[in-house]
Amino acid sequence: MTPILELKNINYSYHTLDGETKALSNISFSLTKGEFTAVVGPSGCGKSTLLSLIDGLMKPESGRLLLSGTPLTENSSKIGYMLQHDHLFEWRTIYRNVLIGAEISGRNTPEIRKKAREMLEQYGLSQFARSKPSELSGGMRQRAALIRTLLLEPELLLLDEPFSALDYQTRLTVSDDIGQIIRRTGKTALLVTHDLSEAVSLSDRVIILTKRPASIGRIVPITFAIENDTPLNRRNAPEFKTYFNEIWKELNHDEQAVEKTV
Ligand code: ADP
């Protein structure tokens, strides 16, 4: 089966007046349909750079990026986003916020509007369809933002620290909720996060990047032998700590190596 996303030997450097900063070194991985993958790495290693390349905002220096087997182009409608802030407009109702992507892309058809109403119903927001965003909790707002994204049926979801603006308690329940919705819809997702617990609780695989220039340090497959495999249940399972420690160790490996030589 053709992977949804394929990165082959990606290299990227920034060029400024001060010189060259190599950000990504020989990154290769692929995502198969329905897979949830997390990317973690030290601050400043190149995670945002990686997302900008997948987003088509920047071109790799060398290497290839393929989306469903074809080279990536800027603003691909096949990619949907969930960001740190929900970017809901206060002057629009939730229903009209959910439709904004469809309006912008010229797809505001009766079918899409019907689907929007069905999704609001399915995800427990129909009673808020006529509400303003400020009338909703942080979790419900993120749900609305996800519906807005899913409505356009993206093949790939890019999640860039989507829960980091929420307080700790809310964050646990919202990531559980959003994670389960993404699983149910069978979407392929790539989550970039600095939160290892989030990565372990949500994903099938964690890609650990080294410090800059980022290369792939290790890829850790995540499987939980629990009956009801939800992000919250994972956090209470015995495997959780083992995975967390394994990834933590790998991330701190570089630092320890430096300390030992000092
Ligand atoms: P992360 O998202 O992992 O924190 P980034 O991808 O933002 O890391 O940055 C990777 C490296 O590239 C950093 O060292 C950063 O200083 C450098 N960098 C990022 N953007 C630019 C830019 N526009 N010009 C020059 N260097 C940059």
Coordinates of C-alpha atoms and ligand atoms in Angstrom, one line a residue:
M1 CA 0.0 0.0 0.0
T2 CA 1.3 3.5 -0.9
P3 CA 2.2 5.4 2.3
I4 CA 0.2 8.5 3.0
L5 CA 3.4 10.5 3.7
E6 CA 6.9 9.5 2.7
L7 CA 10.1 11.4 3.5
K8 CA 13.2 10.2 1.8
N9 CA 16.7 11.5 2.8
I10 CA 15.5 15.0 3.7
N11 CA 18.2 17.6 4.4
Y12 CA 17.6 21.3 5.2
S13 CA 19.9 24.2 6.2
Y14 CA 19.0 27.9 6.9
H15 CA 21.2 30.4 5.2
T16 CA 21.6 33.8 6.9
L17 CA 24.2 36.6 6.8
D18 CA 25.9 34.9 9.8
G19 CA 26.3 31.6 7.9
E20 CA 24.7 28.3 7.5
T21 CA 22.6 26.5 10.2
K22 CA 22.0 22.9 9.3
A23 CA 18.6 21.9 10.7
L24 CA 17.7 18.5 9.3
S25 CA 20.1 15.7 8.4
N26 CA 19.0 12.8 6.3
I27 CA 15.5 12.3 7.6
S28 CA 13.6 9.3 6.2
F29 CA 10.3 7.9 7.5
S30 CA 6.8 7.1 6.1
L31 CA 3.3 7.0 7.5
T32 CA 0.8 4.4 6.5
K33 CA -2.9 5.0 6.4
G34 CA -4.5 5.2 9.8
E35 CA -1.2 5.4 11.7
F36 CA -0.7 7.9 14.5
T37 CA 2.9 9.0 14.8
A38 CA 4.5 11.4 17.3
V39 CA 7.8 13.3 16.8
V40 CA 9.7 14.4 19.8
G41 CA 13.1 16.0 20.1
P42 CA 15.1 18.6 22.1
S43 CA 14.1 22.2 21.8
G44 CA 15.7 23.8 18.7
C45 CA 16.5 20.5 17.0
G46 CA 14.4 21.1 13.9
K47 CA 10.8 20.0 14.6
S48 CA 9.1 23.1 13.3
T49 CA 11.4 23.0 10.2
L50 CA 10.2 19.5 9.6
L51 CA 6.6 20.6 9.8
S52 CA 7.2 23.5 7.5
L53 CA 8.6 21.2 4.9
I54 CA 5.7 18.7 5.2
D55 CA 3.4 21.7 5.0
G56 CA 5.1 22.7 1.7
L57 CA 6.0 26.2 3.1
M58 CA 9.7 25.4 2.5
K59 CA 11.5 23.1 0.0
P60 CA 14.1 20.6 1.2
E61 CA 17.7 21.2 0.2
S62 CA 17.8 17.6 -1.0
G63 CA 15.5 14.5 -0.6
R64 CA 11.9 13.9 -1.5
L65 CA 8.6 14.4 0.2
L66 CA 5.6 12.4 -1.2
L67 CA 2.0 12.7 -0.2
S68 CA 0.1 9.6 -1.3
G69 CA 2.8 8.9 -3.8
T70 CA 3.0 12.3 -5.4
P71 CA 5.4 15.2 -4.7
L72 CA 4.1 17.6 -2.1
T73 CA 2.9 21.0 -3.2
E74 CA 2.3 24.1 -1.2
N75 CA -1.2 24.4 0.5
S76 CA -2.2 20.9 -0.3
S77 CA -5.9 20.5 0.6
K78 CA -5.0 16.9 1.6
I79 CA -3.4 18.1 4.8
G80 CA -5.4 19.3 7.8
Y81 CA -4.0 21.0 10.9
M82 CA -4.6 21.2 14.6
L83 CA -2.5 23.9 16.2
Q84 CA -1.9 25.2 19.8
H85 CA -4.6 27.7 19.4
D86 CA -8.0 26.8 18.0
H87 CA -8.3 30.0 15.9
L88 CA -12.0 30.1 16.2
F89 CA -13.5 33.5 15.3
E90 CA -15.5 35.1 18.1
W91 CA -17.8 36.9 15.6
R92 CA -18.9 33.7 14.0
T93 CA -21.1 31.0 15.6
I94 CA -19.6 27.5 16.1
Y95 CA -21.5 26.2 13.1
R96 CA -20.1 29.0 10.9
N97 CA -16.6 28.6 12.3
V98 CA -16.8 24.9 11.4
L99 CA -17.7 25.9 7.9
I100 CA -15.0 28.5 7.4
G101 CA -12.5 26.1 5.7
A102 CA -15.2 24.9 3.3
E103 CA -16.1 28.6 2.5
I104 CA -12.5 29.6 1.9
S105 CA -11.8 26.6 -0.4
G106 CA -15.1 27.2 -2.3
R107 CA -16.7 24.0 -1.1
N108 CA -19.5 25.4 1.0
T109 CA -22.1 23.2 -0.6
P110 CA -25.4 21.9 0.9
E111 CA -23.7 18.5 1.3
I112 CA -20.9 20.0 3.3
R113 CA -23.3 22.0 5.5
K114 CA -25.3 18.8 6.1
K115 CA -22.1 17.0 7.0
A116 CA -21.1 19.8 9.4
R117 CA -24.4 19.6 11.2
E118 CA -24.0 15.8 11.4
M119 CA -20.5 16.1 12.8
L120 CA -21.6 18.6 15.4
E121 CA -24.3 16.2 16.5
Q122 CA -22.0 13.2 16.5
Y123 CA -19.4 15.0 18.6
G124 CA -21.9 16.4 21.1
L125 CA -21.8 20.1 20.0
S126 CA -25.1 20.4 18.2
Q127 CA -26.6 22.4 21.1
F128 CA -23.7 24.9 20.7
A129 CA -24.1 25.3 17.0
R130 CA -25.4 28.8 17.4
S131 CA -23.1 29.8 20.3
K132 CA -20.1 32.0 20.1
P133 CA -16.7 30.4 20.8
S134 CA -16.4 32.2 24.2
E135 CA -19.4 30.3 25.5
L136 CA -17.6 27.0 25.1
S137 CA -15.0 25.3 27.3
G138 CA -11.4 24.9 26.1
G139 CA -12.1 21.2 25.3
M140 CA -15.2 21.9 23.3
R141 CA -13.4 24.6 21.4
Q142 CA -10.7 22.1 20.4
R143 CA -13.4 19.7 19.3
A144 CA -15.0 22.4 17.1
A145 CA -11.6 23.1 15.6
L146 CA -11.1 19.4 14.9
I147 CA -14.5 19.2 13.2
R148 CA -13.6 22.2 11.1
T149 CA -10.5 20.3 10.0
L150 CA -12.1 16.9 9.5
L151 CA -15.0 18.4 7.5
L152 CA -12.5 18.9 4.6
E153 CA -11.6 15.2 4.7
P154 CA -7.8 15.6 4.9
E155 CA -5.6 12.5 4.2
L156 CA -3.1 13.7 6.7
L157 CA -3.5 15.5 10.0
L158 CA -0.6 17.6 11.3
L159 CA -0.9 18.3 15.0
D160 CA 1.6 20.9 16.2
E161 CA 1.6 21.0 20.1
P162 CA -2.2 21.1 19.9
F163 CA -2.8 20.9 23.7
S164 CA 0.0 23.0 25.0
A165 CA -2.2 26.1 25.6
L166 CA -4.5 24.1 28.0
D167 CA -4.0 23.7 31.7
Y168 CA -2.8 20.3 32.9
Q169 CA -6.2 18.7 33.9
T170 CA -8.0 20.0 30.8
R171 CA -5.1 18.8 28.6
L172 CA -5.5 15.2 29.8
T173 CA -9.2 15.0 29.1
V174 CA -8.9 17.0 25.8
S175 CA -6.1 14.9 24.4
D176 CA -8.0 11.8 25.4
D177 CA -11.1 13.1 23.6
I178 CA -9.3 14.3 20.5
G179 CA -7.1 11.2 20.3
Q180 CA -10.2 9.0 20.3
I181 CA -12.0 11.0 17.7
I182 CA -8.9 10.8 15.4
R183 CA -8.7 7.0 15.9
R184 CA -12.4 6.6 15.2
T185 CA -12.2 8.5 11.9
G186 CA -9.1 6.4 10.9
K187 CA -7.1 9.5 10.0
T188 CA -3.3 9.4 9.6
A189 CA -1.8 11.8 12.1
L190 CA 1.6 13.3 12.8
L191 CA 1.9 14.9 16.2
V192 CA 4.8 17.2 17.1
T193 CA 5.1 17.6 20.8
H194 CA 7.6 18.2 23.6
D195 CA 5.4 16.3 26.0
L196 CA 6.6 12.7 26.1
S197 CA 3.4 11.5 28.1
E198 CA 1.3 12.9 25.3
A199 CA 3.4 11.1 22.6
V200 CA 3.2 7.8 24.5
S201 CA -0.5 8.0 25.3
L202 CA -1.6 9.0 21.8
S203 CA 0.6 7.3 19.2
D204 CA 1.5 4.0 17.5
R205 CA 5.1 5.1 17.1
V206 CA 7.4 7.7 18.5
I207 CA 10.1 9.2 16.3
I208 CA 12.9 10.6 18.5
L209 CA 15.0 13.3 16.8
T210 CA 18.6 14.0 17.9
K211 CA 19.7 17.5 18.7
R212 CA 20.4 19.9 15.8
P213 CA 20.9 19.0 13.0
A214 CA 18.0 16.7 13.7
S215 CA 18.4 13.2 12.4
I216 CA 16.4 10.2 13.5
G217 CA 17.8 8.9 16.8
R218 CA 15.4 6.1 17.2
I219 CA 11.8 5.0 16.3
V220 CA 10.0 3.4 19.2
P221 CA 6.9 1.3 18.3
I222 CA 4.2 1.8 21.0
T223 CA 1.8 -1.1 21.8
F224 CA -0.4 -1.5 24.9
A225 CA -1.9 -4.8 25.9
I226 CA -5.0 -3.2 27.4
E227 CA -8.6 -3.9 26.6
N228 CA -9.9 -0.4 26.1
D229 CA -6.9 1.3 24.5
T230 CA -7.6 5.0 25.0
P231 CA -5.0 7.7 25.8
L232 CA -6.2 8.0 29.4
N233 CA -6.2 4.3 30.0
R234 CA -2.7 4.1 28.6
R235 CA -1.5 6.6 31.2
N236 CA -2.5 4.1 33.9
A237 CA -1.1 1.0 32.3
P238 CA 2.2 -0.5 33.4
E239 CA 3.8 -0.2 30.0
F240 CA 3.4 3.6 30.1
K241 CA 6.3 4.3 32.5
T242 CA 8.6 1.9 30.6
Y243 CA 8.0 3.7 27.3
F244 CA 8.3 7.1 28.9
N245 CA 11.7 6.2 30.5
E246 CA 13.0 4.6 27.3
I247 CA 12.2 7.7 25.3
W248 CA 13.5 10.0 28.1
K249 CA 16.8 8.1 28.2
E250 CA 17.2 8.3 24.4
L251 CA 16.5 12.1 24.4
N252 CA 19.0 12.7 27.2
H253 CA 21.6 10.4 25.7
D254 CA 23.4 13.2 23.8
E255 CA 23.5 15.4 27.0
Q256 CA 25.0 12.6 29.1
A257 CA 27.6 11.9 26.5
V258 CA 28.7 15.5 26.6
E259 CA 28.7 15.6 30.4
K260 CA 30.9 12.4 30.6
T261 CA 33.5 13.9 28.4
V262 CA 33.8 17.1 30.4
Ligands
ADP1 P1 12.3 23.2 17.1 O1 11.0 23.4 16.4 O2 12.7 21.8 17.3 O3 12.4 24.0 18.4 P2 13.3 24.7 14.7 O4 12.9 23.8 13.6 O5 12.4 25.9 15.0 O6 13.4 23.8 16.1 O7 14.7 25.2 14.5 C1 15.9 24.4 14.2 C2 17.1 25.2 14.2 O8 17.1 26.1 13.0 C3 17.3 26.1 15.4 O9 18.7 26.1 15.8 C4 17.0 27.5 14.9 O10 17.8 28.5 15.5 C5 17.3 27.4 13.4 N1 16.3 28.3 12.6 C6 15.0 28.2 12.7 N2 14.4 29.1 11.8 C7 15.5 29.8 11.3 C8 15.6 30.9 10.4 N3 14.5 31.4 9.8 N4 16.8 31.3 10.1 C9 17.9 30.8 10.6 N5 17.9 29.7 11.5 C10 16.7 29.3 11.8

